[in-house]
Coordinates of C-alpha atoms in Angstrom, one line a residue:
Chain A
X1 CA 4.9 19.5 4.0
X2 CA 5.7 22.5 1.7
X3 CA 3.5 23.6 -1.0
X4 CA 3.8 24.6 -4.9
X5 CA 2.5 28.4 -4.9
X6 CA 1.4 28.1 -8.3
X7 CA 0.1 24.5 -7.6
X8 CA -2.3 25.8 -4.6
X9 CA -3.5 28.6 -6.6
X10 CA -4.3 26.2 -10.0
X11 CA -5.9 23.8 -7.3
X12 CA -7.8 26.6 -5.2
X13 CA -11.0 25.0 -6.2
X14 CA -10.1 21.8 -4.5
X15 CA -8.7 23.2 -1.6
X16 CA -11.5 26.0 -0.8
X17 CA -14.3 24.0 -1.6
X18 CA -15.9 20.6 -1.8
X19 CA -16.6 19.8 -5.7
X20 CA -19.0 17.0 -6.3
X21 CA -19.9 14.8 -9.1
X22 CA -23.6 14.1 -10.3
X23 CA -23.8 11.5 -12.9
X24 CA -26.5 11.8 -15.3
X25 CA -25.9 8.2 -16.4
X26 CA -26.2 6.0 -13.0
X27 CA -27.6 9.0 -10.7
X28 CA -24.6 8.7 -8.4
X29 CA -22.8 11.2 -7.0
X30 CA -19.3 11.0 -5.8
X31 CA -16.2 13.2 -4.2
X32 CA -14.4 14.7 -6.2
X33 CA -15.7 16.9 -8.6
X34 CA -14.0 15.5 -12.1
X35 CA -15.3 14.9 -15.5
X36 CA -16.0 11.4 -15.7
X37 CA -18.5 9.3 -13.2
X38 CA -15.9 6.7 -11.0
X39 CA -18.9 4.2 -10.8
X40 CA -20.0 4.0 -14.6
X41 CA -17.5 6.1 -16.3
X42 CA -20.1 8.0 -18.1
X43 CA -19.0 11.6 -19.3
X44 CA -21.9 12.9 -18.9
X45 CA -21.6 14.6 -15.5
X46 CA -22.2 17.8 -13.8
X47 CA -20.1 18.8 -10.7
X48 CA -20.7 21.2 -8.1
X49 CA -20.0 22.4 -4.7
X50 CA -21.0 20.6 -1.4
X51 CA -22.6 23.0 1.4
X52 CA -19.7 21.0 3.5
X53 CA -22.6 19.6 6.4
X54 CA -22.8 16.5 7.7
X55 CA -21.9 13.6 10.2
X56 CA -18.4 11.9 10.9
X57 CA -18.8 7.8 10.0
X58 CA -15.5 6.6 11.3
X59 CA -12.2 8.4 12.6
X60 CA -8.6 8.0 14.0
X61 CA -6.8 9.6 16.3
X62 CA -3.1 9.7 14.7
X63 CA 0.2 10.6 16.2
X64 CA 1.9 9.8 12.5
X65 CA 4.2 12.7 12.0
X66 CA 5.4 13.4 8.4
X67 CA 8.4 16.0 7.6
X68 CA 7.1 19.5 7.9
X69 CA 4.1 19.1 9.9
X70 CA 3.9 22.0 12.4
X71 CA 1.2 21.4 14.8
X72 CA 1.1 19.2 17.4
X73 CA -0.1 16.0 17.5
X74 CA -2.4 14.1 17.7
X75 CA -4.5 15.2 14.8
X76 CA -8.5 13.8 14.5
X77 CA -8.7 12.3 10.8
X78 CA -12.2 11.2 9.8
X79 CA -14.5 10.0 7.3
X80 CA -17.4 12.7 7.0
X81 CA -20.5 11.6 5.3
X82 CA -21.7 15.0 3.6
X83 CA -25.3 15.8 3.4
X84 CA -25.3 14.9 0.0
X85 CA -24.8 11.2 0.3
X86 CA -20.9 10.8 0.1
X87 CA -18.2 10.5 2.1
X88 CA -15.3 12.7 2.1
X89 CA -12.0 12.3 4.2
X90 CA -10.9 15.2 6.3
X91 CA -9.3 16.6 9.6
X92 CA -11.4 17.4 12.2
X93 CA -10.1 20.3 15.0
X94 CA -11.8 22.0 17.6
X95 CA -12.7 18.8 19.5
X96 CA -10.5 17.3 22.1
X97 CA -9.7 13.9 20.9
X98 CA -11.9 12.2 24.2
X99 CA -14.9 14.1 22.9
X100 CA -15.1 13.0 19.6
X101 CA -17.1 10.4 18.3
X102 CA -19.1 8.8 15.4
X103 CA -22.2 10.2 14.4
X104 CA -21.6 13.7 15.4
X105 CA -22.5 16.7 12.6
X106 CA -19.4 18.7 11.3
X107 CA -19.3 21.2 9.1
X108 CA -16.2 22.0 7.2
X109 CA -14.7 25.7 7.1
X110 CA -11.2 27.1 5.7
X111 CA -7.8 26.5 8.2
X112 CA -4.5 27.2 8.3
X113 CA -2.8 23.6 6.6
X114 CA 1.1 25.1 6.8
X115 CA 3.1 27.6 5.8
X116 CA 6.9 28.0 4.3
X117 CA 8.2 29.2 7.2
X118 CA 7.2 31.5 10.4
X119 CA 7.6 34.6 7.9
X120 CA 6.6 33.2 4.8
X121 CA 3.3 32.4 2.9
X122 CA 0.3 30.5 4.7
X123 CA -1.4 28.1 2.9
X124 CA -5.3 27.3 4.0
X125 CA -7.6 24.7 3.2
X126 CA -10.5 22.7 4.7
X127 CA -11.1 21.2 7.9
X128 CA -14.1 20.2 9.6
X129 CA -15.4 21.6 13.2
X130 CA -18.2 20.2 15.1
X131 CA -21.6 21.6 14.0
X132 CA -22.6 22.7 17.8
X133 CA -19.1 24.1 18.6
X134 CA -19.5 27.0 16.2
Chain B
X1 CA 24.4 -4.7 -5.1
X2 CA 25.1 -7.6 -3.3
X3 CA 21.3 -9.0 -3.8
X4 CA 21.6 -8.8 -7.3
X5 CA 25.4 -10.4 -7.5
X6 CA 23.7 -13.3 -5.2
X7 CA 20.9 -14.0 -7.4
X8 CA 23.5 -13.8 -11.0
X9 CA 25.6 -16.1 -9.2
X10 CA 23.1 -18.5 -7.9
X11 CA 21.5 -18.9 -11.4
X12 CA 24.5 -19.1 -13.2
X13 CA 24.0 -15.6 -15.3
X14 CA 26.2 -13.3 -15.3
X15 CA 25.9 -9.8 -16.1
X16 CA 26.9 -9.9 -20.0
X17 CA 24.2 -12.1 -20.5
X18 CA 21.6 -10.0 -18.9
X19 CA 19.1 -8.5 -21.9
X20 CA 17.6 -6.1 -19.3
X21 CA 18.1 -4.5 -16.2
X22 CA 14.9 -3.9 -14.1
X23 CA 14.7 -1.6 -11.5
X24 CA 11.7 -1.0 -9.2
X25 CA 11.9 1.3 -6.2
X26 CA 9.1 4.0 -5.6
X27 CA 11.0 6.7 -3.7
X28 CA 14.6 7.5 -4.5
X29 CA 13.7 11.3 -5.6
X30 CA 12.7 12.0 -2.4
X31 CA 15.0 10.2 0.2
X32 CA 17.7 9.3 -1.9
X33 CA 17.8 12.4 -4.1
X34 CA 18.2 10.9 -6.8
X35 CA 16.4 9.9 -10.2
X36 CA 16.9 7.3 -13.0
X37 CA 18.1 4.9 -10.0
X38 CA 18.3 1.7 -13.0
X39 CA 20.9 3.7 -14.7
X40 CA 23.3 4.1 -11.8
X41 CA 22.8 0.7 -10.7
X42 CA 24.1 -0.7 -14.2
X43 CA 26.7 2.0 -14.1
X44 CA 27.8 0.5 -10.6
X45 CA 27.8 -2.9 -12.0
X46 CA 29.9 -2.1 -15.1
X47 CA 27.4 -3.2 -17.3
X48 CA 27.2 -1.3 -20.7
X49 CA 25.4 -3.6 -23.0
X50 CA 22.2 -4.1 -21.2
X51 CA 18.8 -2.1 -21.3
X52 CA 18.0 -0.3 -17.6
X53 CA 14.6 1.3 -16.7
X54 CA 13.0 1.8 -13.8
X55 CA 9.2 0.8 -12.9
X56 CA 7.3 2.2 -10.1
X57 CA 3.9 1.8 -8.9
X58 CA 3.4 2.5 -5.7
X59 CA 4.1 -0.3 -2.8
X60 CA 3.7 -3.0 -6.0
X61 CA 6.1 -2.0 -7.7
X62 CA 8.4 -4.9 -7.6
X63 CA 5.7 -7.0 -9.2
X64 CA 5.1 -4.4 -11.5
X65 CA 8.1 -5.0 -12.5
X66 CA 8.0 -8.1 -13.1
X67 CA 5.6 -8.3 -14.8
X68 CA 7.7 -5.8 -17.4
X69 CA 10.0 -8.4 -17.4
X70 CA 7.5 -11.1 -18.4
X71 CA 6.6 -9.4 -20.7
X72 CA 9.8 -8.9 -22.7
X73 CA 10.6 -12.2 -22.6
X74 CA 7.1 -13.2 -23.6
X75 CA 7.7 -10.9 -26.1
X76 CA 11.5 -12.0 -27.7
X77 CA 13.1 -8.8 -26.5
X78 CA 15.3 -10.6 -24.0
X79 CA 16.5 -13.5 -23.2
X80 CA 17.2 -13.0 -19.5
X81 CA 16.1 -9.9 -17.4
X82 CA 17.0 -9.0 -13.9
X83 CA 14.5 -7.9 -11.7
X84 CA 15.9 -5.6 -8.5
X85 CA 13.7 -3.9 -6.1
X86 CA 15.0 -1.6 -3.4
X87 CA 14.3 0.9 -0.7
X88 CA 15.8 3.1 1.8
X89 CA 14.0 4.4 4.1
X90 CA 16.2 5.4 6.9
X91 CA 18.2 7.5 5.1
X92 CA 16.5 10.9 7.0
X93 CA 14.6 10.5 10.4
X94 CA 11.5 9.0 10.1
X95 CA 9.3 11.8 9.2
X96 CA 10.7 12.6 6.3
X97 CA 10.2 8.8 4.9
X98 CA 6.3 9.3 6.4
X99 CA 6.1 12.1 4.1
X100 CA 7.5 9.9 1.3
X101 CA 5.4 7.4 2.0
X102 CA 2.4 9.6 2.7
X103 CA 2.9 10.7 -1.1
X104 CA 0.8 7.2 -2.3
X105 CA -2.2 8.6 -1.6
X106 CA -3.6 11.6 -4.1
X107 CA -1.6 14.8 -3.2
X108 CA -4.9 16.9 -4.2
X109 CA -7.5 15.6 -1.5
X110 CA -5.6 13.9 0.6
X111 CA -1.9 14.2 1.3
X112 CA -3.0 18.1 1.4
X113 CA -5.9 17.5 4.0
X114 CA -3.4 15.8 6.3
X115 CA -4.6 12.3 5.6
X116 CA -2.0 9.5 5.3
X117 CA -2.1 6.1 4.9
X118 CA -2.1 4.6 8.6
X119 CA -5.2 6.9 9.2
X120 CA -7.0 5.1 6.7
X121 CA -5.3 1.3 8.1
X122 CA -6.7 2.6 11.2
X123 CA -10.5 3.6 10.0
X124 CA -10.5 0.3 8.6
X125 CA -9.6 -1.5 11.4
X126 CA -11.9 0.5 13.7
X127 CA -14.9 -0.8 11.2
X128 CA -13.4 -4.1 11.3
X129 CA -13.6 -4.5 14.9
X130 CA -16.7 -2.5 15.1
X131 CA -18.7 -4.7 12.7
X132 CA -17.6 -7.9 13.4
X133 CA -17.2 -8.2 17.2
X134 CA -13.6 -8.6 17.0
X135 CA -11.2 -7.3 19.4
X136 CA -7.4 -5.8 19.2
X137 CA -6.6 -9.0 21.3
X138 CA -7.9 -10.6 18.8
X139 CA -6.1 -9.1 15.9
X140 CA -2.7 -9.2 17.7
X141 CA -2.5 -12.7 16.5
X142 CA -1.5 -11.6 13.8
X143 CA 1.4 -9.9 14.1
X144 CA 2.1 -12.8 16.8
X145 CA 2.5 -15.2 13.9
X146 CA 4.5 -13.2 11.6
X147 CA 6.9 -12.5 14.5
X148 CA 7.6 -16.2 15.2
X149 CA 7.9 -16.8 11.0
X150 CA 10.2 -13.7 11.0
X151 CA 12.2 -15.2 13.9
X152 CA 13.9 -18.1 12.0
X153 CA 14.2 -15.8 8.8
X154 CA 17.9 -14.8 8.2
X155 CA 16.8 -11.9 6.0
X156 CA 13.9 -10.4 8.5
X157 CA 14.4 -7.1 9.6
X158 CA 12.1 -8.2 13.4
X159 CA 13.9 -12.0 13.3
X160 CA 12.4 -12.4 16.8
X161 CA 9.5 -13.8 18.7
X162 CA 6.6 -11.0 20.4
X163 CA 4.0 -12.6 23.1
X164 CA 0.4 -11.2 22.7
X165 CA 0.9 -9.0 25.1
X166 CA 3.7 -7.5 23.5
X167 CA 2.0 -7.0 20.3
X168 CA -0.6 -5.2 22.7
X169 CA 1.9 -2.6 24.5
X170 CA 3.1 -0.7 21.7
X171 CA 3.0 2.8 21.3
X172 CA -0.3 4.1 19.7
X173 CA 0.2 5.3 15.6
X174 CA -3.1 6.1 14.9
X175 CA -5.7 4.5 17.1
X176 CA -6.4 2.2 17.5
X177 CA -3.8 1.0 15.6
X178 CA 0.0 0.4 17.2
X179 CA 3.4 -0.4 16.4
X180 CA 2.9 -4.2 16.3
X181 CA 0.1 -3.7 14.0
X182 CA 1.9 -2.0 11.4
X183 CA 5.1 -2.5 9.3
X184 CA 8.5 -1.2 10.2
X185 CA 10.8 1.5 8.4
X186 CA 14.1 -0.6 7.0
X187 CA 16.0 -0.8 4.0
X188 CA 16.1 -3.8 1.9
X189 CA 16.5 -5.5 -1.3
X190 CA 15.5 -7.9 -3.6
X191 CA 16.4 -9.5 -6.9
X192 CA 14.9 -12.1 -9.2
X193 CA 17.0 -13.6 -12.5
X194 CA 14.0 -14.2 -15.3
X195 CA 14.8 -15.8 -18.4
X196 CA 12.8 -17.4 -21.0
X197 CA 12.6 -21.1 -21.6
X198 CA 15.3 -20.9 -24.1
X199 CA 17.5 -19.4 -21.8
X200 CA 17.0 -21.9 -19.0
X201 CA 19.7 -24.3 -20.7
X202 CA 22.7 -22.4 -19.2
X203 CA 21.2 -21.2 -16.1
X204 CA 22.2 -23.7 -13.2
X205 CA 19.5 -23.0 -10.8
X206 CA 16.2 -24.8 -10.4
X207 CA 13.6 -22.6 -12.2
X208 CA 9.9 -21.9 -11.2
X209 CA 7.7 -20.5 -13.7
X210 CA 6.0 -17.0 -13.7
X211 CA 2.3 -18.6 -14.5
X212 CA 0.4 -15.5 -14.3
X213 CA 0.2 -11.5 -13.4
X214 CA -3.1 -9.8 -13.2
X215 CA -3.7 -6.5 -11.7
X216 CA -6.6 -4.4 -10.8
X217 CA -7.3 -0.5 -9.6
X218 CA -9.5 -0.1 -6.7
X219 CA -11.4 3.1 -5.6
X220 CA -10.3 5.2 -2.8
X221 CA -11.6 4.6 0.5
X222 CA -14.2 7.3 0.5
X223 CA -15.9 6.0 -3.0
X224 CA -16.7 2.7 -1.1
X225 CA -19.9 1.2 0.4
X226 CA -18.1 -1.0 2.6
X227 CA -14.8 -0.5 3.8
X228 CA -13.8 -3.7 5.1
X229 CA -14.0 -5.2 1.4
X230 CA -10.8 -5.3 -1.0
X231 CA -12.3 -5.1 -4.2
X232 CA -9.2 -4.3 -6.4
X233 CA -7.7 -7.6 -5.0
X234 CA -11.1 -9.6 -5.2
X235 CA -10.9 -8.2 -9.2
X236 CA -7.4 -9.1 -9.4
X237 CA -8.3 -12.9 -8.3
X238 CA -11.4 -13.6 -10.0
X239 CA -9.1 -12.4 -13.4
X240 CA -6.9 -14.7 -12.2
X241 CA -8.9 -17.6 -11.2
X242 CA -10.5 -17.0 -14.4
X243 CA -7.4 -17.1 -16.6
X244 CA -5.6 -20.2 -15.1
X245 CA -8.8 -22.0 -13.7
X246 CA -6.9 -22.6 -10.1
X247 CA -7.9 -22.7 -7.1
X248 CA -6.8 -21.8 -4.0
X249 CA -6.9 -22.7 -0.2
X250 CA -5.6 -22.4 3.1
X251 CA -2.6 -24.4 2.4
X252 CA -1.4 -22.8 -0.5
X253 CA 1.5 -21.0 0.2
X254 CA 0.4 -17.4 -0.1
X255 CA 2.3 -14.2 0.8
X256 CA -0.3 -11.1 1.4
X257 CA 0.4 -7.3 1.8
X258 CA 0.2 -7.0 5.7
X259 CA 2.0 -3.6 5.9
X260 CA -0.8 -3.3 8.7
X261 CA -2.1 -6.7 10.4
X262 CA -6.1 -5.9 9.3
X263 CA -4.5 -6.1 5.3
X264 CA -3.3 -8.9 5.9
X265 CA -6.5 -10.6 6.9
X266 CA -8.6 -8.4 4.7
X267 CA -6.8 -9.7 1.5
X268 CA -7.1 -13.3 2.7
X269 CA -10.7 -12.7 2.8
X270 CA -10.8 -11.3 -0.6
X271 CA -8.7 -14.0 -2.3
X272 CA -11.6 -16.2 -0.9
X273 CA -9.6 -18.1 1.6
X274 CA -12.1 -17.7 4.6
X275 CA -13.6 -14.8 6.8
X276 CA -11.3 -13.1 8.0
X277 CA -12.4 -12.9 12.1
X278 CA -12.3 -16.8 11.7
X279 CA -8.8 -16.8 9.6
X280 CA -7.5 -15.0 12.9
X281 CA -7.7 -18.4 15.1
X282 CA -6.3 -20.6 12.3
X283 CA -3.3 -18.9 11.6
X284 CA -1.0 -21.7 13.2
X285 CA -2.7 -23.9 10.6
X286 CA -1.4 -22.1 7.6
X287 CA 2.6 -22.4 8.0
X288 CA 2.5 -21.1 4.3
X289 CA 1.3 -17.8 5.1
X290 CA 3.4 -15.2 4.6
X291 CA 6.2 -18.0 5.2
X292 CA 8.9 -15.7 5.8
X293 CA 7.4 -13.5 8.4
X294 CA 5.1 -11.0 6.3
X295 CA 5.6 -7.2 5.3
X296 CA 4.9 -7.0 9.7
X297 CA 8.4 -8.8 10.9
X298 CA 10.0 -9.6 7.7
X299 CA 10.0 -5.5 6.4
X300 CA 8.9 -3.9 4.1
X301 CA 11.7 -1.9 1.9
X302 CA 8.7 -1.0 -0.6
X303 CA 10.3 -1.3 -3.7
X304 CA 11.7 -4.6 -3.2
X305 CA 9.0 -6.0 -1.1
X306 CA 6.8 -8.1 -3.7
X307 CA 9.9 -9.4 -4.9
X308 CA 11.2 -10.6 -1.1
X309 CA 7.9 -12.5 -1.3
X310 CA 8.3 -13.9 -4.7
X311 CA 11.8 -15.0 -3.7
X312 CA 11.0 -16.9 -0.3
X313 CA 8.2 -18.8 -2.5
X314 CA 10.5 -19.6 -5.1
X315 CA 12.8 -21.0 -2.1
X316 CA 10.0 -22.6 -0.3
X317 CA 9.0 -24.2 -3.6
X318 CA 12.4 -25.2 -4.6
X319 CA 15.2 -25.8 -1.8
X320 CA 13.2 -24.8 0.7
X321 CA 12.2 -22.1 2.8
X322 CA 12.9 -21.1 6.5
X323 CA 13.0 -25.0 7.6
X324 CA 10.1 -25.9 5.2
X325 CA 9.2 -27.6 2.1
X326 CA 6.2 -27.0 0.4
X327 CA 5.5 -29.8 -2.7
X328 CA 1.8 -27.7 -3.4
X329 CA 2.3 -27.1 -7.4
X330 CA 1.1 -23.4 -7.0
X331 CA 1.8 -20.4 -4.4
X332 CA 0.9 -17.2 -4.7
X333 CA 2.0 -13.6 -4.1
X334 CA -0.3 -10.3 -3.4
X335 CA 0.7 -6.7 -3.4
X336 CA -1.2 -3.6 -3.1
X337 CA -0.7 0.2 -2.6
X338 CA -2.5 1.2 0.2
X339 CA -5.8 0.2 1.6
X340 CA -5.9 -2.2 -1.5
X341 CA -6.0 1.4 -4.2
X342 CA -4.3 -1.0 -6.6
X343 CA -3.7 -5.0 -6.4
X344 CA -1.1 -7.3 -7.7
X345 CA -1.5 -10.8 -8.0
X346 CA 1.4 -13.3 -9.3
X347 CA 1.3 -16.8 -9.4
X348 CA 4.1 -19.0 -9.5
X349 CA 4.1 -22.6 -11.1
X350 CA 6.4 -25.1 -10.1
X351 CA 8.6 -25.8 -13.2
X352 CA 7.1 -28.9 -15.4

């Protein structure tokens, strides 16, 4: 998968950091950070970052290749639930696929996703590591 | 081509008559290169004095499309429309389609976080299983059933029979999902003739009705409480239900999105046809199910899938279908994009 430069840096915010939503209307808060509330649709929101903490719910290990992918497979794709009460999707590395399992705290913390090619620019964004692996 | 010139000559219109030309494929930029696809089909067909557009929406975009089409001729813009959804998918090796496909979910927090759509078919299933005390054996039913459907189908892309323990032995795609749990890469296509009542006087086929379309959005997977519920389709049925006060049971003939088995039997369950652990040992009791072997052995060439469905219903309620007849006076088809992000439902009426 090849990037956009000017797309990753617009969308740095997204891709460096976890942006929440707090509505003011229901109380909920939800992934991502946007201007409206996805449960009541209320405008009147706040969004801010995630400290990226907390505990894998479900996960997959996935040999699905797409078109540009450099690292090897398999990847670790899981559902994270996030200290703050919502669920965010996200790779998880630094765990052999045998050792991983539900429950376990992760924390999330900038990667290498890809780059253009073995010369060129190197995009990063976030992944998740296990919390007692650090 | 030659879907579209079997469906004109089977319904008796030709292509002067045709008021629009209806195109719905989601991925031609990226593995065809190549854009405005409804143009270049009525260029190929030598047809000038027609309207062409293009409708996409993910993997419903065939019934997206028709449900354009309904609504021009609902509307007196046309008299007849044609309706032709395609796909290829093999064009590159299979990765590059992947990435195409993988494009469905949202670019900016998933597709860029390496998350793609069997990961979340298999996170699903995993709950599934987890939750309900059901087992892969179990599942494998299935794609057992589709298989044997598919078998007798002369336009399935798997026409042939799998044993449990062959839909058990393929390779893993994302665990603990495998090959015979998920659809396969093919090429396809599909085309429906529409025309209003008006126009039915010169058409020479028997006609079915479009009765209905509804549609709903669904959340992501990580906005929901429980993942094992398809809310968009559950939405897109109780609009339904609500609108044409029909019901529906486990002999209606139904076709559901099973790109992977556990959508399949999810979308029963929220169309309210039963739970879905117990759906997986009645299966031989529905031969209406997916009649023509499901998006698992039939294929699923995403832009003309909902409209393979719509056309093996419109057989089965007409001529018949692979070796049945079906005299119920409603069947049904579902779509979706996804783990059930959007939801399609169309119901077909047999014709007064």
């Amino acid at each position: 998968m090849k990037h956009s430069i000017s797309q990753f840096w617009r969308k740095k915010d997204s891709y460096y950091f976890i942006k929440l939503t707090r509505c003011r209307k229901c109380g909920r808060v939800s992934f991502p950070g946007r201007e409206v509330c996805p449960f009541c649709g209320s405008r009147d929101v706040e969004t801010y970052t995630s400290r990226g903490r907390g505990r894998v719910v479900s996960y997959t290990v996935t040999y699905f290749r797409r078109e540009g992918e450099e690292e090897s497979m398999p990847r670790i794709i899981g559902l994270i639930e996030l200290e703050e009460g919502v669920k965010v999707p996200g790779e998880i590395v630094d765990v052999e696929p045998s050792e991983i399992e539900e429950g376990i705290e992760v924390e999330a913390v900038l990667r290498r996703l890809s780059s253009d090619n073995p010369y060129g620019l190197i995009y990063y964004g976030l992944k998740f590591i296990p919390v007692l692996k650090k | 081509m030659e879907s579209l010139s079997k469906a004109m000559e089977k319904s008796g219109v030709s292509g002067n008559d045709l008021d629009y030309l209806i195109v719905s494929t989601a991925f031609p930029q990226i593995l065809m290169n190549q854009s405005d696809p409804a143009r270049i089909l009525a260029q190929e067909l030598g047809l000038k004095d027609l309207k062409a557009l293009r409708v996409e929406y993910g993997e419903a975009s065939g019934s997206a499309a028709l449900e354009v089409a309904k609504s021009l001729l609902e509307a007196g813009r046309a008299r007849y429309v044609a309706v032709v959804g395609f796909e290829k998918l093999t064009e590159y090796p299979s990765d590059k389609a992947n990435y195409a496909y993988s494009t469905l979910l949202d670019f900016e927090y998933e597709v860029v976080r390496n998350i793609t759509p069997p990961s979340y078919a298999a996170i699903i299933m995993r709950e599934f299983m987890k939750r309900r005390s059901i087992s892969k054996e179990d599942i494998a039913a299935w794609s057992v059933n589709m298989h044997e459907k598919a078998s007798t189908n002369p336009f399935a892309q798997l026409p042939f029979k799998i044993t449990r323990e062959k839909a058990l032995s393929g390779v893993v795609i994302s665990e603990p999902l495998t090959l015979y749990d998920a659809f396969p890469l093919g090429d396809g296509a599909a085309s429906i003739i529409l025309s209003d009542e008006e126009g039915l006087k010169r058409a020479s086929a028997e006609p079915v009705e479009v009765k209905e379309i509804t549609q709903a959005v669904g959340h992501p997977l990580y906005l929901r409480e429980d993942l094992t519920f398809f809310e968009a389709t559950s939405n897109a049925w109780r609009e339904l239900s609500s609108r044409t006060g029909i019901t529906i049971d486990e002999n209606t003939a139904i076709q559901v999105h099973d790109a992977y088995s556990i959508y399949g039997l999810l979308a029963l369950e929220a169309l309210g046809i039963g739970e879905a652990g117990k759906l997986l040992t009645s299966l031989d009791e529905m031969p209406f199910l997916n009649v023509g072997g499901g998006l698992k052995a039939r294929g699923h060439p995403v832009g003309a899938t909902p409209l393979y469905a719509v056309a093996e219903n419109y057989e089965l309620m007409t001529s018949g279908f692979n070796g049945l007849k079906y005299d119920g006076e409603y069947s049904l088809v579902h779509s979706m994009t996804g783990p059930d992000l959007s939801a399609y439902l169309i119901l077909l009426k047999r014709w007064k």
